[in-house]
Amino acid sequence: MLVIRKVRKSVSCKMISHLNHLFSTPISEKGSTSHSPQKFSSLNIRCFRSSPNAKIEVPELSTQTPISPAVNKISRVARTDGQAVLFEYLHCTRGFNYVDAEHISKNSPCFLQSLLSKVDNDQDVTRALTRYFRYHPINEFEPFLESLGLKQSELTSMLPRDLIFLSDDHVLFDNYHVLCYYGIPRTKIGKIYKEATDVFGYDHGVLDMKLRAYEKLGLSRSTVIKLVTCSPTLLVGETNSELIQVLEKLKILGFENDWMGGYLSNRHSYNWGRMLNTLHFLNEVGYSDEKMATLFTMNPAFLFEGSGKQIYVLVGQLLKLGVKMNDIYLLFCQNPNMLSLKCTKNLWHALYFLSEIGLETEIIANIVSTHIQLLGSHSLKGPKTLLRDFKGDKFCLCQTIKDDPLNLFRLASKSKFDVEQMTSQDPGKLFQKTTFLLRLGYVENSDEMAKALKQFRGRGDQLQERFDCLVNAGLDCNVVINMIKQAPTTLNQSKNVLEKKIVLLKTYLGYPVESIVSFPSYLCYDVDRVHLRFSMYAWLKQKGAAKPTLSVSTLLACSDARFVKYFVDIHPEGPAMWESLKSSLQSS
């Protein structure tokens, strides 16, 4: 707590409480949060209460029997026949509608295998199971819950007591249908059942009203579906105020309400409170709305993966080293790219490495302050790997790093690049360039990254400026990334040249900027070549001597001789016009 008291008063109390929770273990201890951060919270799983009026004894022949390895030998034909009989039982005998019966019968493989295990191999599956269903009513909650996407190991604790027929809990089934009709995939409803059980006990109309409430915030139905499948607790209680504040903040940053829908995953749960605190913290460390928007545009995972947890982990580690909060603010302000996911991870592992070998916290803090860019741009080997070279002598290794902190990168960096060469140049520029390439999806220290560093010319900020130029021209960010990977030299031209080629495309051809997506090499051609050929083609269209919508690649990719043959000589006045255009271009 002594370190925490050093934090300046402007930092929110909520963030400090998160840091206290996350980083109560010393950084140098094995298994500490620096190496394996613990989960923030666990969700309580609640089961439905049984109806007091329905007391039905479950038959002795329960289908909850563990599946033996022999069950896997059941043939595909037997499994198909079993599905058909189960469907027939649910639809015709029990009165389930066609869609419900079909979904349950086809999406409860473990339950079906357990049933089939009761049938001898030499028996007719259809006849045997039909007879079985006639005398042994099944616990319908078993196949139903499994069909919602729940694992077999989760079902036992979730089965209601004293109930085996779904019709006995019509409230549950009604709310299930509300979710289905809204568009939530049936196999995703299991997570809602597990994490927000109360949803299935709502009175008629309540669940639909809660879903519509999120649409009233300006979210599309598809985004609402992703939200509630990722965070089922949003459907419990009032409309989540922290989510509303996150949406409002993102709107201020220039993001549409549905922007987040493209990055949500039902494999994760989201902590909207922590996400909101992350947004506030970035404001406090000096991030303007413009910088924050750029950070989230290039690294949306920073906000959505872990709900901004990385910032808490990183700040907590630095605080434990004794770095003052004011100095942390300054580090982030001077090195804003350090908050990218890759850089944060590298820095986090570097801190663990240095503490694991026993380096004093003061020395670690000094290395972080003076070499934060190198720490963020390079991943390091494990401490045990490097100690082998020193025969396990931690003191010797620590002394080597104290003598020259760059020895850390010479000895432990996984990078193929020469550290001396990097530092003899401008390490900041190389860091910016590497960071930019990481944003494009290149893998650090890979052969592709090494090749890209040679192909792309210019500083990181210049490459970013050229990238933004194409995005601002109307192209989607992901589309531009794919274009650049197809034609890397696109970004070797200045912003002015790129803008001029886009203007030529629109002015002479009248084509939208999207027309070059399939031919990104267009942006790599010489401006004079583009100007001359586009001018000639525009003249031919005016004369009615050329097709009106030829592709850009057709006009530029051919040789000069071929172009003259097919786009100059096809009109009597073509050669004279061609020479006139060339003279005009040379004199300008």
XYZ file of C-alpha atoms in Angstrom:
588
model
C 0.000 0.000 0.000
C 3.003 2.334 0.398
C 3.436 2.414 -3.374
C -0.241 3.005 -3.942
C -0.130 6.126 -1.722
C 2.262 7.661 -4.196
C -0.355 7.634 -6.901
C -1.570 11.126 -7.584
C -5.069 11.989 -6.494
C -6.460 12.381 -10.030
C -6.381 8.600 -10.567
C -9.769 7.105 -9.861
C -10.260 5.046 -6.702
C -11.777 2.263 -8.764
C -8.551 1.693 -10.639
C -6.557 1.552 -7.433
C -8.906 -1.040 -6.008
C -8.420 -3.116 -9.163
C -4.657 -2.809 -8.808
C -4.768 -3.876 -5.173
C -6.796 -6.902 -6.184
C -4.534 -7.849 -9.079
C -1.109 -7.255 -7.667
C -1.070 -8.373 -4.072
C 1.768 -10.851 -4.736
C 5.421 -9.714 -5.149
C 6.556 -9.610 -8.734
C 9.489 -11.938 -8.199
C 7.486 -14.829 -6.831
C 6.751 -17.711 -9.131
C 3.156 -17.983 -10.081
C 2.591 -14.309 -9.356
C 0.131 -12.263 -11.292
C 2.957 -10.925 -13.387
C 3.360 -14.307 -14.958
C -0.109 -15.765 -14.726
C -2.704 -13.098 -13.912
C -5.704 -14.381 -12.050
C -9.235 -13.977 -13.223
C -11.048 -10.883 -12.011
C -14.245 -12.603 -10.964
C -16.169 -15.805 -11.238
C -19.809 -16.134 -12.133
C -22.189 -17.949 -9.847
C -24.206 -20.683 -11.524
C -27.734 -21.012 -10.224
C -30.245 -23.747 -10.913
C -33.971 -23.420 -11.361
C -36.200 -24.078 -8.419
C -38.544 -26.952 -8.949
C -42.269 -26.435 -9.166
C -43.966 -27.246 -5.840
C -46.888 -28.835 -7.636
C -44.954 -31.259 -9.815
C -43.356 -34.202 -8.050
C -42.367 -36.827 -10.538
C -39.919 -39.548 -9.711
C -37.213 -39.945 -12.310
C -37.207 -43.492 -13.720
C -34.475 -45.808 -12.576
C -33.143 -46.134 -16.132
C -31.669 -42.631 -16.228
C -29.920 -41.345 -19.324
C -27.263 -39.668 -17.191
C -25.161 -42.830 -17.256
C -21.537 -41.944 -18.065
C -20.601 -42.747 -21.627
C -18.191 -45.622 -21.973
C -15.471 -45.760 -24.629
C -17.492 -48.403 -26.435
C -20.151 -45.817 -27.214
C -17.854 -44.228 -29.761
C -18.169 -47.408 -31.835
C -21.847 -46.716 -32.566
C -22.295 -46.553 -36.306
C -23.418 -43.490 -38.181
C -26.533 -45.328 -39.342
C -27.472 -46.181 -35.743
C -26.906 -42.585 -34.689
C -29.073 -41.289 -37.534
C -31.823 -43.755 -36.663
C -31.549 -42.723 -33.015
C -31.957 -39.044 -33.914
C -35.042 -39.883 -35.972
C -36.645 -41.825 -33.111
C -35.844 -39.072 -30.596
C -37.344 -36.486 -32.948
C -40.457 -38.631 -33.389
C -40.821 -38.976 -29.630
C -40.425 -35.252 -28.944
C -42.584 -34.074 -31.844
C -45.371 -36.627 -31.987
C -45.509 -38.075 -28.462
C -44.546 -35.055 -26.388
C -45.984 -32.363 -28.682
C -42.859 -30.252 -29.277
C -43.057 -28.078 -32.383
C -41.126 -29.312 -35.394
C -38.184 -26.861 -35.085
C -37.643 -27.462 -31.358
C -37.821 -31.239 -31.711
C -35.425 -31.245 -34.666
C -32.896 -28.976 -32.959
C -32.858 -30.982 -29.730
C -32.602 -34.349 -31.493
C -29.705 -33.204 -33.700
C -27.754 -31.245 -31.085
C -27.648 -33.573 -28.082
C -25.029 -36.158 -29.148
C -23.993 -37.192 -25.618
C -27.585 -37.812 -24.570
C -28.195 -39.771 -27.770
C -25.088 -41.881 -27.278
C -26.200 -42.672 -23.762
C -29.531 -43.855 -25.151
C -27.901 -45.927 -27.859
C -25.632 -47.572 -25.305
C -28.756 -49.263 -23.896
C -29.428 -50.960 -27.239
C -27.646 -54.189 -28.116
C -25.618 -54.143 -31.312
C -27.782 -56.792 -32.916
C -31.050 -54.983 -32.160
C -33.008 -52.823 -34.571
C -32.300 -49.299 -33.237
C -35.578 -47.787 -34.373
C -37.705 -50.543 -32.896
C -35.672 -50.825 -29.668
C -35.681 -47.092 -28.897
C -39.348 -46.726 -29.825
C -40.143 -49.447 -27.332
C -37.854 -47.852 -24.736
C -39.603 -44.471 -25.042
C -42.969 -46.193 -24.705
C -42.175 -47.423 -21.190
C -39.452 -45.014 -20.009
C -40.156 -41.281 -20.180
C -36.859 -39.425 -20.466
C -35.646 -36.408 -18.539
C -36.235 -33.868 -21.301
C -34.032 -31.278 -19.630
C -30.942 -33.360 -20.446
C -31.102 -33.226 -24.263
C -32.630 -29.739 -24.126
C -29.797 -28.192 -22.085
C -27.163 -30.019 -24.121
C -28.708 -28.657 -27.326
C -28.195 -25.142 -25.926
C -24.431 -25.625 -26.070
C -23.804 -26.703 -22.484
C -21.149 -29.327 -21.831
C -22.092 -32.739 -20.484
C -20.043 -32.059 -17.343
C -22.131 -28.966 -16.610
C -25.553 -30.558 -16.891
C -25.746 -32.464 -13.606
C -25.670 -29.334 -11.446
C -28.138 -27.534 -13.708
C -30.906 -30.120 -13.962
C -33.949 -28.996 -11.951
C -35.074 -31.204 -9.112
C -38.294 -33.239 -9.347
C -38.915 -32.191 -12.984
C -38.350 -34.213 -16.123
C -40.843 -32.692 -18.583
C -40.106 -29.291 -20.135
C -43.834 -28.599 -20.325
C -43.908 -28.491 -16.522
C -41.769 -25.329 -16.650
C -43.597 -23.368 -19.324
C -42.015 -20.078 -18.142
C -38.559 -21.419 -18.969
C -39.665 -22.617 -22.368
C -41.471 -19.348 -23.141
C -38.368 -17.281 -22.399
C -36.284 -19.730 -24.423
C -38.546 -19.042 -27.391
C -38.246 -15.272 -26.876
C -34.463 -15.603 -27.263
C -34.855 -17.851 -30.307
C -37.333 -15.557 -32.052
C -35.125 -12.552 -31.357
C -32.374 -14.244 -33.365
C -30.010 -15.589 -30.725
C -28.536 -18.901 -31.968
C -29.965 -21.782 -29.966
C -26.538 -23.256 -29.317
C -25.474 -19.953 -27.670
C -28.401 -19.809 -25.262
C -26.652 -22.253 -22.933
C -24.229 -19.537 -21.818
C -27.195 -17.329 -20.911
C -28.746 -20.236 -19.009
C -25.496 -20.793 -17.121
C -24.555 -17.188 -16.321
C -27.965 -15.486 -16.064
C -30.408 -18.164 -14.947
C -32.922 -15.589 -13.698
C -33.638 -14.655 -17.327
C -35.589 -17.881 -17.781
C -37.912 -17.056 -14.892
C -39.169 -13.706 -16.245
C -42.874 -13.081 -16.630
C -44.355 -12.758 -20.098
C -43.005 -9.733 -22.016
C -40.204 -8.827 -19.586
C -37.339 -10.444 -21.510
C -38.460 -8.980 -24.823
C -38.673 -5.543 -23.200
C -35.081 -5.837 -21.910
C -33.793 -6.780 -25.357
C -35.625 -3.858 -26.970
C -34.181 -1.493 -24.348
C -30.698 -2.054 -25.763
C -31.939 -1.390 -29.273
C -33.231 1.978 -28.021
C -29.617 2.882 -27.217
C -29.001 2.920 -30.976
C -27.670 -0.608 -31.289
C -28.691 -2.884 -34.131
C -30.305 -6.209 -33.369
C -27.181 -8.091 -34.486
C -25.058 -6.112 -32.014
C -27.556 -6.700 -29.199
C -27.411 -10.428 -29.950
C -23.613 -10.391 -29.657
C -23.767 -8.348 -26.469
C -26.169 -10.618 -24.599
C -24.436 -13.811 -25.720
C -21.074 -12.388 -24.579
C -22.412 -10.824 -21.380
C -25.667 -12.556 -20.394
C -25.843 -10.591 -17.139
C -26.841 -7.552 -19.225
C -30.324 -9.099 -19.238
C -30.492 -9.170 -15.439
C -31.704 -6.073 -13.637
C -31.867 -2.623 -15.223
C -30.145 -1.623 -18.448
C -26.414 -1.687 -17.688
C -25.375 1.909 -16.965
C -21.646 1.193 -17.429
C -22.269 -0.153 -20.926
C -24.254 2.998 -21.706
C -21.321 5.160 -20.577
C -18.885 3.099 -22.683
C -21.107 3.606 -25.743
C -21.322 7.342 -25.065
C -17.539 7.623 -24.753
C -16.966 5.638 -27.962
C -19.431 7.900 -29.741
C -17.414 10.935 -28.614
C -14.322 9.257 -30.077
C -16.097 8.967 -33.427
C -17.177 5.331 -33.353
C -20.666 4.285 -34.333
C -22.712 2.382 -31.776
C -22.406 -0.863 -33.745
C -18.614 -0.575 -34.124
C -18.018 -2.747 -31.083
C -20.228 -5.488 -32.529
C -17.482 -6.400 -34.972
C -15.029 -7.203 -32.175
C -17.164 -8.959 -29.574
C -16.709 -12.704 -29.201
C -18.995 -15.076 -27.333
C -15.864 -16.908 -26.193
C -15.211 -14.005 -23.831
C -17.119 -12.204 -21.122
C -16.785 -8.452 -20.770
C -16.375 -6.247 -17.721
C -17.958 -2.950 -18.755
C -16.943 -1.230 -15.533
C -13.270 -2.030 -16.069
C -13.570 -1.020 -19.719
C -15.019 2.327 -18.640
C -12.222 2.828 -16.106
C -9.684 2.109 -18.840
C -11.170 4.848 -21.016
C -11.028 7.295 -18.089
C -7.455 6.290 -17.263
C -6.274 6.896 -20.820
C -7.723 10.390 -20.588
C -5.856 10.935 -17.330
C -2.482 9.868 -18.740
C -2.823 12.462 -21.472
C -4.431 10.594 -24.357
C -6.513 12.987 -26.436
C -9.734 11.755 -28.010
C -7.954 11.687 -31.364
C -5.068 9.538 -30.057
C -7.450 7.245 -28.246
C -9.522 6.788 -31.406
C -6.370 5.889 -33.340
C -5.306 3.437 -30.617
C -8.638 1.596 -30.713
C -8.887 1.693 -34.509
C -5.514 0.003 -34.906
C -5.742 -2.156 -31.755
C -9.417 -2.850 -30.941
C -8.319 -5.945 -29.035
C -6.650 -3.638 -26.491
C -10.110 -2.558 -25.336
C -12.099 -5.728 -25.911
C -9.719 -8.567 -25.005
C -9.745 -8.562 -21.230
C -11.896 -5.405 -21.144
C -8.799 -3.211 -20.928
C -7.121 -5.447 -18.359
C -3.692 -4.928 -19.949
C -3.474 -1.364 -18.696
C -4.080 -2.496 -15.116
C -1.503 -5.264 -15.399
C 1.146 -2.969 -16.840
C 0.558 -0.089 -14.436
C 0.455 -2.478 -11.499
C 3.808 -3.971 -12.429
C 5.415 -0.544 -12.733
C 3.977 0.598 -9.422
C 5.373 -2.479 -7.699
C 8.811 -1.643 -9.073
C 8.605 1.692 -7.299
C 8.017 3.785 -10.421
C 5.933 6.782 -9.385
C 2.590 7.341 -11.051
C 3.701 10.694 -12.442
C 6.636 8.943 -14.127
C 4.281 6.284 -15.536
C 2.134 9.061 -16.986
C 5.226 10.582 -18.566
C 6.367 7.230 -19.997
C 3.002 6.679 -21.658
C 2.829 10.223 -22.971
C 6.300 9.976 -24.499
C 5.713 6.433 -25.802
C 1.989 6.162 -26.626
C 2.554 3.088 -28.796
C 3.570 1.139 -25.688
C -0.116 0.587 -25.026
C -0.490 -1.667 -28.053
C -1.210 -5.287 -27.146
C 2.083 -6.624 -28.469
C 4.232 -3.993 -26.765
C 2.382 -4.377 -23.481
C 2.918 -8.126 -23.556
C 6.617 -7.792 -24.359
C 7.164 -5.253 -21.593
C 5.229 -7.383 -19.132
C 7.389 -10.445 -19.909
C 10.559 -8.365 -19.711
C 9.636 -7.226 -16.213
C 9.033 -10.833 -15.204
C 12.379 -11.871 -16.726
C 14.346 -9.223 -14.854
C 12.660 -9.908 -11.533
C 13.025 -13.689 -11.955
C 16.812 -13.481 -12.293
C 16.948 -11.410 -9.094
C 17.766 -7.953 -10.453
C 17.099 -5.171 -7.941
C 13.864 -3.254 -8.427
C 15.719 0.068 -8.688
C 17.819 -1.262 -11.568
C 14.720 -2.681 -13.296
C 12.925 0.655 -12.952
C 15.930 2.441 -14.467
C 16.099 0.016 -17.418
C 12.379 0.483 -18.065
C 12.710 4.267 -17.994
C 15.667 4.376 -20.413
C 14.913 1.437 -22.713
C 11.129 1.129 -22.724
C 10.963 1.161 -26.528
C 13.381 -1.741 -26.913
C 11.612 -3.660 -24.143
C 8.292 -3.202 -25.903
C 9.471 -4.035 -29.404
C 11.348 -7.272 -28.576
C 10.252 -10.486 -26.963
C 12.805 -12.151 -24.689
C 13.756 -15.752 -24.070
C 12.797 -17.374 -20.810
C 15.051 -16.810 -17.778
C 15.874 -20.529 -17.468
C 16.992 -20.660 -21.101
C 19.441 -17.805 -20.682
C 20.712 -19.006 -17.299
C 21.930 -22.214 -18.926
C 24.572 -20.136 -20.699
C 25.643 -18.768 -17.315
C 25.550 -22.208 -15.659
C 22.722 -21.050 -13.421
C 24.738 -18.137 -11.986
C 22.103 -15.407 -11.521
C 24.601 -13.012 -9.925
C 26.856 -13.125 -12.988
C 23.930 -12.564 -15.339
C 22.625 -9.640 -13.280
C 26.092 -8.062 -13.195
C 26.385 -8.411 -16.976
C 23.108 -6.520 -17.423
C 24.098 -3.874 -14.863
C 27.366 -3.249 -16.732
C 25.430 -2.535 -19.931
C 21.622 -2.873 -20.085
C 21.898 -3.484 -23.833
C 23.458 -6.838 -22.955
C 19.929 -7.886 -22.032
C 18.912 -7.613 -25.691
C 22.155 -9.055 -27.013
C 21.755 -12.146 -24.872
C 18.002 -12.651 -24.416
C 16.245 -11.116 -27.402
C 14.549 -13.537 -29.775
C 14.915 -10.958 -32.527
C 17.092 -11.758 -35.521
C 18.162 -8.133 -35.801
C 21.474 -6.849 -34.565
C 20.898 -4.667 -31.517
C 24.006 -2.596 -32.251
C 22.734 -1.818 -35.742
C 19.341 -0.887 -34.339
C 20.723 1.456 -31.709
C 23.267 3.001 -34.101
C 20.289 4.125 -36.130
C 17.379 5.827 -34.431
C 15.839 3.157 -32.176
C 12.698 5.239 -31.856
C 12.153 5.248 -35.618
C 12.728 1.518 -35.911
C 10.363 0.933 -33.016
C 7.662 3.015 -34.693
C 8.144 1.153 -37.953
C 8.025 -2.235 -36.238
C 4.956 -1.226 -34.273
C 3.228 -0.141 -37.466
C 3.937 -3.494 -39.102
C 2.652 -5.341 -36.030
C -0.616 -3.465 -36.453
C -0.846 -4.732 -39.999
C -0.725 -8.291 -38.712
C 2.936 -9.173 -39.241
C 4.372 -11.569 -36.665
C 7.254 -10.240 -34.632
C 10.688 -11.719 -35.422
C 9.252 -13.668 -38.359
C 10.808 -13.869 -41.814
C 7.831 -11.910 -43.148
C 8.552 -9.118 -40.676
C 12.226 -9.017 -41.663
C 11.268 -8.859 -45.335
C 8.681 -6.164 -44.710
C 11.157 -3.984 -42.823
C 13.296 -3.955 -45.956
C 10.369 -3.378 -48.325
C 8.745 -0.493 -46.481
C 10.684 2.764 -46.710
C 10.090 5.636 -44.352
C 9.531 6.270 -40.691
C 6.683 4.654 -38.806
C 4.744 7.913 -38.629
C 5.158 8.402 -42.399
C 3.902 4.903 -43.131
C 0.963 5.529 -40.812
C 0.212 8.811 -42.595
C 0.143 7.070 -45.986
C -2.018 4.295 -44.578
C -4.456 6.851 -43.174
C -4.527 8.591 -46.548
C -5.992 5.477 -48.179
C -8.458 4.970 -45.348
C -9.570 8.606 -45.544
C -10.080 8.172 -49.287
C -12.953 5.822 -48.467
C -11.368 2.374 -48.170
C -12.022 0.070 -45.231
C -9.107 -0.333 -42.812
C -8.921 -4.125 -43.273
C -9.139 -3.739 -47.050
C -6.156 -1.373 -47.020
C -4.154 -3.864 -44.939
C -4.792 -6.603 -47.516
C -3.879 -4.246 -50.365
C -0.594 -3.321 -48.709
C 0.347 -6.943 -48.148
C -0.303 -7.628 -51.853
C 1.645 -4.568 -52.985
C 3.992 -3.418 -50.159
C 5.618 -0.681 -52.235
C 2.293 1.163 -52.145
C 3.388 2.815 -48.902
C 6.795 3.801 -50.250
C 5.222 6.827 -51.918
C 4.419 10.095 -50.278
C 0.931 11.041 -49.175
C 0.766 13.675 -51.932
C 1.542 11.135 -54.662
C -1.095 8.728 -53.365
C -3.683 11.495 -53.217
C -2.801 12.565 -56.772
C -3.300 9.033 -58.133
C -6.677 8.763 -56.420
C -7.683 12.107 -57.971
C -6.571 10.891 -61.427
C -8.682 7.756 -60.981
C -11.785 9.760 -60.135
C -11.222 12.651 -62.565
C -10.260 10.886 -65.787
C -12.061 7.579 -65.362
C -14.865 8.514 -62.998
C -14.161 5.321 -61.046
C -14.696 4.990 -57.279
C -11.644 4.366 -55.132
C -12.900 0.791 -54.491
C -12.061 -0.072 -58.103
C -8.378 -0.453 -57.189
C -8.970 -2.976 -54.394
C -8.482 -5.898 -56.763
C -5.473 -4.145 -58.348
C -3.538 -2.395 -55.543
C -0.422 -2.238 -57.737
C -2.114 0.701 -59.450
C -0.792 2.930 -56.681
C 2.768 1.803 -57.464
C 2.803 2.967 -61.105
C 4.543 6.152 -62.154
C 2.268 9.200 -62.044
C 3.172 10.238 -65.605
C 2.282 6.783 -66.956
C -1.044 6.886 -65.146
C -1.796 10.430 -66.281
C -0.929 9.753 -69.915
C -2.853 6.510 -70.301
C -5.912 7.688 -68.396
C -6.018 10.842 -70.536
C -5.860 8.790 -73.730
C -8.564 6.410 -72.561
C -10.814 9.303 -71.506
C -10.435 10.833 -75.000
C -11.285 7.493 -76.636
C -14.456 7.199 -74.529
C -15.530 10.663 -75.647
C -15.097 9.548 -79.254
C -17.036 6.346 -78.570
C -14.039 4.238 -79.590
C -13.502 2.366 -76.303
C -15.558 0.413 -73.827
C -16.707 2.664 -70.977
C -15.728 0.509 -67.994
C -12.371 -1.114 -68.655
C -10.474 -2.168 -65.544
C -7.524 -0.159 -64.295
C -5.218 -3.154 -64.701
C -6.134 -3.418 -68.393
C -5.014 0.156 -68.962
C -1.782 0.091 -66.963
C -0.407 -3.441 -66.828
C 0.247 -3.808 -70.569
C 3.433 -2.666 -72.316
C 3.689 0.637 -74.200
C 3.624 -1.148 -77.569
C 0.498 -3.085 -76.652
C -1.229 0.025 -75.346
C -0.499 1.902 -78.572
C -1.855 -1.002 -80.602
C -5.139 -1.367 -78.701
C -5.776 2.152 -77.380
C -4.085 4.543 -79.790
C -4.165 3.078 -83.295
C -7.828 2.043 -83.033
C -8.895 5.608 -83.908
C -7.698 7.586 -86.969
C -6.881 10.614 -84.829
C -5.466 8.474 -82.051
C -1.717 8.717 -82.920
C -1.879 12.517 -83.211
C -3.733 12.792 -79.901
C -1.247 10.441 -78.241
C 1.728 12.576 -79.306
C -0.082 15.730 -78.210
C -0.726 14.290 -74.754
C 2.916 13.230 -74.388
C 4.165 16.681 -75.405
C 1.760 18.379 -73.019
C 2.897 16.160 -70.169
C 6.601 16.779 -70.867
C 6.164 20.545 -70.990
C 4.175 20.679 -67.728
